[in-house]
Short mmCIF file of C-alpha atoms in Angstrom, two decimals:
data_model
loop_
_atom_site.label_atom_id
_atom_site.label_comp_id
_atom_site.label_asym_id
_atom_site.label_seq_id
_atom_site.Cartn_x
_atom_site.Cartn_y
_atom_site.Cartn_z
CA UNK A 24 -0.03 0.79 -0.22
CA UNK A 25 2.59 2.86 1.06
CA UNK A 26 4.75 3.87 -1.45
CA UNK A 27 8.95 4.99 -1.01
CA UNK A 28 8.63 8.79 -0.90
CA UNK A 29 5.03 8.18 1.16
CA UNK A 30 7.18 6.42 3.49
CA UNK A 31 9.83 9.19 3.54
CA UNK A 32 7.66 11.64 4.33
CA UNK A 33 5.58 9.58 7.03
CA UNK A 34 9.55 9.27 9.05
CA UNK A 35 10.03 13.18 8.60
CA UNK A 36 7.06 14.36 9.77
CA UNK A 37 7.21 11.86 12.98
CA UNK A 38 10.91 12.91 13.63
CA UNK A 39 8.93 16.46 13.33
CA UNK A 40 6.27 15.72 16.20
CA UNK A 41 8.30 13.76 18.33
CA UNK A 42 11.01 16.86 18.81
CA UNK A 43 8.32 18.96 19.41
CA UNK A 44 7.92 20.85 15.98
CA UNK A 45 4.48 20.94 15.54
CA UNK A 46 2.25 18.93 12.62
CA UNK A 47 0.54 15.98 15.09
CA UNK A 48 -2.62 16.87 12.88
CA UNK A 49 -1.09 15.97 10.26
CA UNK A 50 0.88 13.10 11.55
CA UNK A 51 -2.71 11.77 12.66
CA UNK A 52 -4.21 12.02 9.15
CA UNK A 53 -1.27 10.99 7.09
CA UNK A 54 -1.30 7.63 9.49
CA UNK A 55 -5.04 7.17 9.43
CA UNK A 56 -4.51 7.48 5.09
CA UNK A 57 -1.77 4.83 4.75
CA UNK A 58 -3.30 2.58 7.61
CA UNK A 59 -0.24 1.54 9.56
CA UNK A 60 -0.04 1.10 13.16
CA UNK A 61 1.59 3.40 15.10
CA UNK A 62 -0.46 2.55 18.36
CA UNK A 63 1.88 4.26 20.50
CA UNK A 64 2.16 7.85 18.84
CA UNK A 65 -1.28 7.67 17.62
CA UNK A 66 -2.06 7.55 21.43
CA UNK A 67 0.04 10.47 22.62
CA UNK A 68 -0.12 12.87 19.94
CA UNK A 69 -3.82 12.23 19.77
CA UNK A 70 -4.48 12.51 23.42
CA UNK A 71 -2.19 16.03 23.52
CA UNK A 72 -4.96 17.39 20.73
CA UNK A 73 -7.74 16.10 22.26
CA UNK A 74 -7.29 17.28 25.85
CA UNK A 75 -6.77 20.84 24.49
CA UNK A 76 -10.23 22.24 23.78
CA UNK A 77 -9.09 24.84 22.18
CA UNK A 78 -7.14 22.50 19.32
CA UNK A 79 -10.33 20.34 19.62
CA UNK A 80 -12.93 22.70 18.89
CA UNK A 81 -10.15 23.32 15.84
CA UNK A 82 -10.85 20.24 14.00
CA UNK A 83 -14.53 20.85 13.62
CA UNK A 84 -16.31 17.30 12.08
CA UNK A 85 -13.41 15.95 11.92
CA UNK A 86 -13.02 15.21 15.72
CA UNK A 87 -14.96 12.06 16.07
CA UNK A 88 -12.76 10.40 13.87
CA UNK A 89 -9.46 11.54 15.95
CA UNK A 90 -11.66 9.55 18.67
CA UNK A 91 -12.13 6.84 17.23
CA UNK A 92 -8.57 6.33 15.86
CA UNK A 93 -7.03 7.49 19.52
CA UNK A 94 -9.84 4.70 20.83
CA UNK A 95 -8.17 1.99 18.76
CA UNK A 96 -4.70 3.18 19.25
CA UNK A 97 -6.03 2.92 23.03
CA UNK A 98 -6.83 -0.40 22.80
CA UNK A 99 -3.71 -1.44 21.43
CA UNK A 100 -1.61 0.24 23.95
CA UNK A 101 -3.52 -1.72 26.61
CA UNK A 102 -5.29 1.75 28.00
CA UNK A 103 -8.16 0.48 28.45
CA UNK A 104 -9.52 3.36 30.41
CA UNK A 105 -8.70 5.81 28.02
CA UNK A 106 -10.39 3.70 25.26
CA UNK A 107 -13.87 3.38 27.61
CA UNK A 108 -13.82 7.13 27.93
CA UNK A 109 -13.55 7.99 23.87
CA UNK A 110 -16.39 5.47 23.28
CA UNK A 111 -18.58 7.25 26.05
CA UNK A 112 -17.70 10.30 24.35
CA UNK A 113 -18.67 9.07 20.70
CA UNK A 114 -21.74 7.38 22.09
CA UNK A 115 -23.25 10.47 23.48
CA UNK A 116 -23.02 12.09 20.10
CA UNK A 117 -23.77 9.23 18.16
CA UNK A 118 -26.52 6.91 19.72
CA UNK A 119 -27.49 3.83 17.56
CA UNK A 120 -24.51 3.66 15.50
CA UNK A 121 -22.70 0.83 13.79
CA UNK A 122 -18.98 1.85 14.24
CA UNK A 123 -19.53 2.95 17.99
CA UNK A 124 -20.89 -0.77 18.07
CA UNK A 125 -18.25 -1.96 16.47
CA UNK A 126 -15.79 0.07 18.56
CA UNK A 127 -17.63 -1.53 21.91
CA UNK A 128 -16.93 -4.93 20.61
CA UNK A 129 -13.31 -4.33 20.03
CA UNK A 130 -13.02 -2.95 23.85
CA UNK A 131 -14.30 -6.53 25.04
CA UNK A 132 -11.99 -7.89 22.82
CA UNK A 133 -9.00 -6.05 23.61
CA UNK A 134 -9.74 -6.76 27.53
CA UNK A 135 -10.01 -10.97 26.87
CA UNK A 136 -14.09 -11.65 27.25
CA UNK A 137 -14.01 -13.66 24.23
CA UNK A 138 -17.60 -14.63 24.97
CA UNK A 139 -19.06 -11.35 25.56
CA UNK A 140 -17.48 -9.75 22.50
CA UNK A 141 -18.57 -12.77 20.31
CA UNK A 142 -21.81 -11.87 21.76
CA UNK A 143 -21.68 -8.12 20.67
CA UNK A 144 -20.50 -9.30 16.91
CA UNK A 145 -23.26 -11.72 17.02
CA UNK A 146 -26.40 -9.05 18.04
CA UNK A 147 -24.81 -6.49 15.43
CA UNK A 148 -24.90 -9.12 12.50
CA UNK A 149 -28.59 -9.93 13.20
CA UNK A 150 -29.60 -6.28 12.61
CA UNK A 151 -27.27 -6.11 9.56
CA UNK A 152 -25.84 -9.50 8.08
CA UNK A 153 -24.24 -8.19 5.17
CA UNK A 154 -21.47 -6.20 7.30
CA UNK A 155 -18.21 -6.70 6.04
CA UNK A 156 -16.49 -4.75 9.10
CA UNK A 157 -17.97 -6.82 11.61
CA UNK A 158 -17.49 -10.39 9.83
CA UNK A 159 -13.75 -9.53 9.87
CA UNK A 160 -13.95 -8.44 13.67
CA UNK A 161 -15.17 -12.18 14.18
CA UNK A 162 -12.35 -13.58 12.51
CA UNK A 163 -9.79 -11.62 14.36
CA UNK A 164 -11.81 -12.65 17.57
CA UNK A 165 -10.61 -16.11 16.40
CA UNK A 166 -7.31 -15.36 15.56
CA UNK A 167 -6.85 -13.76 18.73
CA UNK A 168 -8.09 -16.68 20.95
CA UNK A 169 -5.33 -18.77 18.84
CA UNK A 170 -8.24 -20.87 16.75
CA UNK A 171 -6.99 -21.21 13.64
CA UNK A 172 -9.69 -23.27 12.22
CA UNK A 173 -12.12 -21.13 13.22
CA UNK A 174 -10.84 -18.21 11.83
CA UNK A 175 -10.06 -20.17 8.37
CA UNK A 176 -13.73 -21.33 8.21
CA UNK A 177 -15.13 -17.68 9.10
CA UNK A 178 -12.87 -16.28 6.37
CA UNK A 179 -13.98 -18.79 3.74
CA UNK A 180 -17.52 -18.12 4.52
CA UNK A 181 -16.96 -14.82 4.06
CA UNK A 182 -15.03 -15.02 0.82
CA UNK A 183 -17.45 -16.50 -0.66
CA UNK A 184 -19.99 -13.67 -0.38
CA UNK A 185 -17.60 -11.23 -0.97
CA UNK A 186 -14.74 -12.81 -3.24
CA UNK A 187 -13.15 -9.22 -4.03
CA UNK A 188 -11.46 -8.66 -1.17
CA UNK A 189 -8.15 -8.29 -1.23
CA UNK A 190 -7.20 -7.60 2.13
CA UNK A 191 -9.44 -10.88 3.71
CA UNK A 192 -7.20 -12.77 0.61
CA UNK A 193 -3.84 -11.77 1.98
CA UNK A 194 -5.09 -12.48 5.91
CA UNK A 195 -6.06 -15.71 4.80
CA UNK A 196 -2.38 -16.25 2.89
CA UNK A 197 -0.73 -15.05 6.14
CA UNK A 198 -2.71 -17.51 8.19
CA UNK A 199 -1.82 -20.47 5.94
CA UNK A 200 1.61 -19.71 5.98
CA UNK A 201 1.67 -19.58 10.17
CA UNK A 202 -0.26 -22.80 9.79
CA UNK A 203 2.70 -24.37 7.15
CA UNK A 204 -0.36 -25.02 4.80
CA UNK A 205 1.89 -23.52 2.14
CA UNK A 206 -0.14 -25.00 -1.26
CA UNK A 207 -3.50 -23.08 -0.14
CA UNK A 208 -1.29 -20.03 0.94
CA UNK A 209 0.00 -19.99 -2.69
CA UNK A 210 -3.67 -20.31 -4.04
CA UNK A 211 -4.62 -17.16 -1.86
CA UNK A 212 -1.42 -15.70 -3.25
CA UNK A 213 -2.81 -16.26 -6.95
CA UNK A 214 -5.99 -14.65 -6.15
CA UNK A 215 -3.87 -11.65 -5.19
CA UNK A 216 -1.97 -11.40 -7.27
CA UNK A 217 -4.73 -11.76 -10.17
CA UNK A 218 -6.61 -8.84 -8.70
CA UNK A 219 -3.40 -6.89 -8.51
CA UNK A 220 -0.98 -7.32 -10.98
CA UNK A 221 1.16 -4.60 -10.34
CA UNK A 222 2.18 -5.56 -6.73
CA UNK A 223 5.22 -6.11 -6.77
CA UNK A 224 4.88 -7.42 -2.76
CA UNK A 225 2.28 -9.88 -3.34
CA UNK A 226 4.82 -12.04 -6.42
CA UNK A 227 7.65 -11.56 -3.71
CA UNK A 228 5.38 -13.26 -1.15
CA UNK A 229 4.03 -15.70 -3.57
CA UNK A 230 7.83 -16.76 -4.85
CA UNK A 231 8.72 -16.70 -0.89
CA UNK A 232 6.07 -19.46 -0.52
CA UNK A 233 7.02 -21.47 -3.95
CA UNK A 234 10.65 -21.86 -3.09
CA UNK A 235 9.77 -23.03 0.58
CA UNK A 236 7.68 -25.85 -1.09
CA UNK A 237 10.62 -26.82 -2.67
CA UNK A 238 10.99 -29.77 -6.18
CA UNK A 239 11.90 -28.35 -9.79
CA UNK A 240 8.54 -27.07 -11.11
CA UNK A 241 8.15 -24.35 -7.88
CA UNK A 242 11.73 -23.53 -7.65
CA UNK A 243 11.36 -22.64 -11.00
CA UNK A 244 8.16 -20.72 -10.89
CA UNK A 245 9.56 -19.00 -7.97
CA UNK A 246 12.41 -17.83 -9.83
CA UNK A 247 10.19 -16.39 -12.56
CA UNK A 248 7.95 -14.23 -9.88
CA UNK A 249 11.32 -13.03 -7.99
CA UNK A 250 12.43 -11.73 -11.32
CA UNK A 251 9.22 -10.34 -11.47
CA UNK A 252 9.38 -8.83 -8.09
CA UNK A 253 12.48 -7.29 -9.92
CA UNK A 254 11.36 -5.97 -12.56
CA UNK A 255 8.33 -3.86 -10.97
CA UNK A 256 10.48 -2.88 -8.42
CA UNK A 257 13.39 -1.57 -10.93
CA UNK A 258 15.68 -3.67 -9.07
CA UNK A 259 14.94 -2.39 -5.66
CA UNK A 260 13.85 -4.77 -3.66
CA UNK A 261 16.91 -6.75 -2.15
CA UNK A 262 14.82 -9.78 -1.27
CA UNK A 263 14.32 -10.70 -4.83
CA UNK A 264 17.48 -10.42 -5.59
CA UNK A 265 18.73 -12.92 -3.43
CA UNK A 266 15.57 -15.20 -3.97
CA UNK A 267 17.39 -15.08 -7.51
CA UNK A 268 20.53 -16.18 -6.46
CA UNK A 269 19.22 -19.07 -3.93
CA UNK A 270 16.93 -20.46 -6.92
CA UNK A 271 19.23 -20.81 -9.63
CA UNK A 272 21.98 -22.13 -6.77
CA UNK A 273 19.14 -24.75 -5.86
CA UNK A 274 17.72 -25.67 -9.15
CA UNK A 275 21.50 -26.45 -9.67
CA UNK A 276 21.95 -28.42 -7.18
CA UNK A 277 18.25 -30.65 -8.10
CA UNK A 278 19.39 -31.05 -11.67
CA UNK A 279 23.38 -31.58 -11.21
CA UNK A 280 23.01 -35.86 -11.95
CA UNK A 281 20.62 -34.90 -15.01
CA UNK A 282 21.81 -33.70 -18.38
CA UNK A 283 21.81 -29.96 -18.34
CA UNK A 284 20.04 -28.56 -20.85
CA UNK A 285 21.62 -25.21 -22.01
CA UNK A 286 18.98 -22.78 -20.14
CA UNK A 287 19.60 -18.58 -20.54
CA UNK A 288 20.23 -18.41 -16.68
CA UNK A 289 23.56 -18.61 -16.05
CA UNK A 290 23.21 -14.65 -17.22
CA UNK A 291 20.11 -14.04 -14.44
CA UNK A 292 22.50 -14.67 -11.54
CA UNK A 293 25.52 -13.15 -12.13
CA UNK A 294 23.30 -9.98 -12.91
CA UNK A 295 21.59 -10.46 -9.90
CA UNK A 296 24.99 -10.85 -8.08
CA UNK A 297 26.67 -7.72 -9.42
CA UNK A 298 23.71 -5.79 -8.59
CA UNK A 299 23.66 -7.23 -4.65
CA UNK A 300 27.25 -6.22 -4.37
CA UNK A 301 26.48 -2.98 -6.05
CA UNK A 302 23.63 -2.81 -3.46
CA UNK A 303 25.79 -3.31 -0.93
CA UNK A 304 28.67 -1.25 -1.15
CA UNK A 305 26.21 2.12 -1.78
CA UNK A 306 24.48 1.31 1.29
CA UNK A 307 26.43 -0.96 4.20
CA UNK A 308 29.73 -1.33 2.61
CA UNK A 309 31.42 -2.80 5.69
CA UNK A 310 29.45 -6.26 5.13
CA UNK A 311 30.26 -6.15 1.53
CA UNK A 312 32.76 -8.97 2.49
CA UNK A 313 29.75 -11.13 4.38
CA UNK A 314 27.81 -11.12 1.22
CA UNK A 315 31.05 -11.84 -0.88
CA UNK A 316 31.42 -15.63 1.69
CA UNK A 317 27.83 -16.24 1.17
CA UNK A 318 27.07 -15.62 -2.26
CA UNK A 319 30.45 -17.71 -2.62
CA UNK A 320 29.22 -20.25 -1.05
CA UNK A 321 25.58 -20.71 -2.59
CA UNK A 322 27.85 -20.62 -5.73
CA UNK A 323 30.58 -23.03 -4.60
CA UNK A 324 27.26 -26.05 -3.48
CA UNK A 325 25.52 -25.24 -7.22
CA UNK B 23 -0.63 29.61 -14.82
CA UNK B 24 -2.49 32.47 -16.23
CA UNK B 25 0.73 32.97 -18.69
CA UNK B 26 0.16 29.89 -20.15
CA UNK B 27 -3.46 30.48 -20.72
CA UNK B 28 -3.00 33.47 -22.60
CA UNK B 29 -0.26 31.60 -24.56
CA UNK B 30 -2.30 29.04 -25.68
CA UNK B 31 -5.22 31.55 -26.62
CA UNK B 32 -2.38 33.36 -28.79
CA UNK B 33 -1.43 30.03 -30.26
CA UNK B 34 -4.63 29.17 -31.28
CA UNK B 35 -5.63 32.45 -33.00
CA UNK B 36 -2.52 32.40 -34.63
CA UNK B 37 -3.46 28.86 -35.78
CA UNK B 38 -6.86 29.95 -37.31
CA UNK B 39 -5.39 33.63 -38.82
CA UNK B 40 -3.14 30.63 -40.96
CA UNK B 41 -6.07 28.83 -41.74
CA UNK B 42 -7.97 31.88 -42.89
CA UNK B 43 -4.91 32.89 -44.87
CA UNK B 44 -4.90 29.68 -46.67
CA UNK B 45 -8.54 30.34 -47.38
CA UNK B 46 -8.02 33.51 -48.93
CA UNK B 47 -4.74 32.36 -50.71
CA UNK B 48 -7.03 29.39 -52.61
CA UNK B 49 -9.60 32.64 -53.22
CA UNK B 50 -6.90 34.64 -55.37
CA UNK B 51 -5.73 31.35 -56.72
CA UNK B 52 -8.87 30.57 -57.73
CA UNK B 53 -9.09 33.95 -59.38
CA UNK B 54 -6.19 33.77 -61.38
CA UNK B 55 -6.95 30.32 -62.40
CA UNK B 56 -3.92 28.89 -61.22
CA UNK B 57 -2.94 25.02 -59.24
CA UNK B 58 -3.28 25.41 -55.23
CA UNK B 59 -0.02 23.76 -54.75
CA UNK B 60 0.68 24.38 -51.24
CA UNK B 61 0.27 27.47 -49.12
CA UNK B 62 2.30 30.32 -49.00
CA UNK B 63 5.63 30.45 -46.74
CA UNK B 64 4.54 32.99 -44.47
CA UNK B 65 1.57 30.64 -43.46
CA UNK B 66 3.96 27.87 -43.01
CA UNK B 67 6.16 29.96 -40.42
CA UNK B 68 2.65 31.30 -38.84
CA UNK B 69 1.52 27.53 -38.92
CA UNK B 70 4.91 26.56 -37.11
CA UNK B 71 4.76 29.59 -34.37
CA UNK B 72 1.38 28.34 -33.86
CA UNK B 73 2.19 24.68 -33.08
CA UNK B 74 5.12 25.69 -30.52
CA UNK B 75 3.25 28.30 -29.15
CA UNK B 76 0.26 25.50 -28.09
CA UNK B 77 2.61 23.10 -27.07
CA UNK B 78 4.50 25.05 -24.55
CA UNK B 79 1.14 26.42 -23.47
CA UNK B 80 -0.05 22.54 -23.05
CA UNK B 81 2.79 21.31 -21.35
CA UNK B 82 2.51 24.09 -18.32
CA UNK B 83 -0.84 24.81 -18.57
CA UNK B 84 -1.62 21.19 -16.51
CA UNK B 85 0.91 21.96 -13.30
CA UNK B 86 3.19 19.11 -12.43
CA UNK B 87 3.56 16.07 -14.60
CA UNK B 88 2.89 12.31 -12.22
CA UNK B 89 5.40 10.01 -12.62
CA UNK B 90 4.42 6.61 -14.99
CA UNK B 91 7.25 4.49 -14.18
CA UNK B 92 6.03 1.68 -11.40
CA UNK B 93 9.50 1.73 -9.97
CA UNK B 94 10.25 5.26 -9.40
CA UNK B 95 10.12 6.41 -5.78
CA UNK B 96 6.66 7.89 -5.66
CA UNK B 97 4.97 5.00 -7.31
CA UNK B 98 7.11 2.27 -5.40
CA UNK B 99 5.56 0.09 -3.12
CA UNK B 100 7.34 -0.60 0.13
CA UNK B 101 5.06 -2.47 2.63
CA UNK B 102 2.00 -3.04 2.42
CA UNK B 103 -0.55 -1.13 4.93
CA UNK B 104 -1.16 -3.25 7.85
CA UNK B 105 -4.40 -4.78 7.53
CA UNK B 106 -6.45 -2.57 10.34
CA UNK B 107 -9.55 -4.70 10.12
CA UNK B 108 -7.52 -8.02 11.65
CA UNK B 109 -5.99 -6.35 14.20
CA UNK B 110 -5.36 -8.17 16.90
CA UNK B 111 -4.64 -6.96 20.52
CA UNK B 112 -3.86 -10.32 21.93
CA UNK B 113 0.28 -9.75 21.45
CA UNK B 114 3.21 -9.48 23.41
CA UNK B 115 2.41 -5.72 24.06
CA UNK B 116 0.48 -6.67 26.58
CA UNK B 117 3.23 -7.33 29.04
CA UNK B 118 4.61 -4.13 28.70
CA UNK B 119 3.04 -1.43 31.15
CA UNK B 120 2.11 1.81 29.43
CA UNK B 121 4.77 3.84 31.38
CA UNK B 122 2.79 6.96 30.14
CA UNK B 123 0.08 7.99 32.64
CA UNK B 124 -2.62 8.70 30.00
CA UNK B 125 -5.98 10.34 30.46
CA UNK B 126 -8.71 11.53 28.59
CA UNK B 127 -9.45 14.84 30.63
CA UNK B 128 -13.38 15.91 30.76
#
């Protein structure tokens, strides 16, 4: 989970390295804690350290995993030559081992022999079947091939040994939604969000989902999570704000033949109005008039 | 950090010099066979030096104080990390040529 000021400091100290100041160690580690993918720096800031032996011989233990995360950042950068030569190098020091297995596997993949890496997966499973790693390897070598199916199946198998997961939960939510399954997306979005209340990303993704199913009950429900969204973000989070304003202008709009019953709402989105305009003029005040026309005209259809 | 320590140490043995001044005020009480109504004053101001004396010393003692609030900028969450165990390499990258002429060199 990245949070704002991690985020903050992640852009400073990559403004740092990139203009030459120094801190690519840290850049490294700082990426590698907060998992994002920064393929492209990872590769040349990584590669800078590694090729000097004299940083290199700096790092002590902690240079195997600088190979392995320049390997993957390798792979992703479509080196593949560069990724071949870290695994040769973790290979000689560590015969036998899992992750350099692992690592092998995700070269084949990376390259497009679907077959042989399925085959790699495969043989490391039989010596250890209970490996999460490699399980969700398989189900990326689905995804990647473009078989959906497959990759839904091998993620339900998997689920069911190891329910916990919250990461496999929010792949499998992210597939749904690409598939336009959106009623088991929401189910994987209620598992998330049960195992981590205090997301406020997962009830802004699970809202998202609601109000694209559409009819009374989910508009409604997505209203409540957006004002969740809200109120664990302290009114932060832009998206929710709006998801605010389209609700109530669409529950509106589904209820305007019925008699209205006298709901607390009409409150919830001129709040959530003043606060977008508020938003707005701090940060991009120039399309404070662009929000004005569109909020006017969610109002003017509810 | 060491200044608060020995703050806190001074609080405290201030706080148990009042307590054994109570004890020996209920002693000469009991000696002259009068009601323990309350102790004296000057244990009440030692008994009140003592109690902001230990609570300055406890509140810098610890070092900085973590922010509670979910919404505050160090506990906000912006995006989520990007789920490194899915990763897929099949993606548009792949038509871009790596204009960098990379090499792992030994």
């Amino acid at each position: 989970m990245v949070t704002k000021t991690e985020e903050t400091q992640l852009n400073r100290l990559e403004g740092q390295v990139e203009n030459g100041g120094g801190g690519a160690w840290d850049y490294l580690c700082f990426v590698r804690k907060l998992k994002v993918r920064r393929s492209d720096k990872v590769l040349k800031y990584g590669l800078s350290i590694l090729n000097d032996p004299k940083k290199r011989s700096s790092l002590g233990p902690e240079e195997w995993t600088l190979y392995e995360q320049v390997a993957i950042a390798a792979m992703d950068c479509q080196c593949f030559d560069v990724a071949k030569d870290c695994i040769n190098v973790l290979q000689k020091r560590f015969p036998e081992s899992k992750r350099v297995g692992r690592l092998e596997g995700m070269l084949l993949e990376a390259k497009g022999s679907w077959t042989e890496a399925e085959k790699a997966y495969l043989s490391l499973l039989e010596d250890n079947p209970l490996d999460q790693v490699i399980h969700k390897r398989r189900v990326a070598l689905a995804k990647a091939q473009g078989n959906m199916s497959g990759a839904i199946e091998f993620i339900n198998k998997y689920l069911e040994t190891f329910m916990a997961d919250s990461d496999t939960w929010r792949e499998l939510a992210e597939i749904y939604v690409s598939l336009q399954m959106y009623k088991q997306a929401a189910f994987c979005y209620e598992e998330l969000i049960l195992a981590q209340p205090t997301v406020p990303l997962y009830h802004l993704a699970y809202a998202d989902v609601l109000y694209t199913l559409g009819g009374l009950e989910n508009l409604q429900a997505a209203k409540k999570y957006y004002s969740s969204t809200i109120e664990l973000t302290g009114g932060k989070n832009t998206r929710a704000l709006f998801g605010i304003c389209l609700c109530t202008s669409a529950i509106a709009q589904l209820t305007k033949g019925r008699n209205k019953e006298e709901k607390d709402s009409p409150d919830l989105q001129s709040l959530a109005t003043a606060a977008l305009e508020k938003d707005y003029k701090q940060r991009a005040s120039d399309k404070v008039s662009v929000l004005g026309s569109a909020l006017k005209s969610l109002k003017v259809s509810s | 950090m060491g200044l608060g320590f020995a703050i806190g140490a001074f609080g405290v043995l201030i706080l148990a010099h009042a307590a054994y001044s109570t004890i020996q005020y209920r002693g000469l009480l009991k000696i002259m066979e009068e009601e323990f109504s309350g102790p004296p004053m000057n244990v009440v101001v030692e008994l009140l030096v003592g109690l902001v004396l230990c609570m300055w010393a406890a509140l810098t003692v610890p070092g900085k104080f973590l922010s509670i609030h979910p919404h505050s900028d160090e506990n906000r969450i912006v995006s989520l990390p990007a789920n490194m165990d899915f990763m897929v390499f099949n993606h548009r990258g792949k038509v871009f040529p790596s204009a960098m002429d990379l090499k792992l060199k030994h």
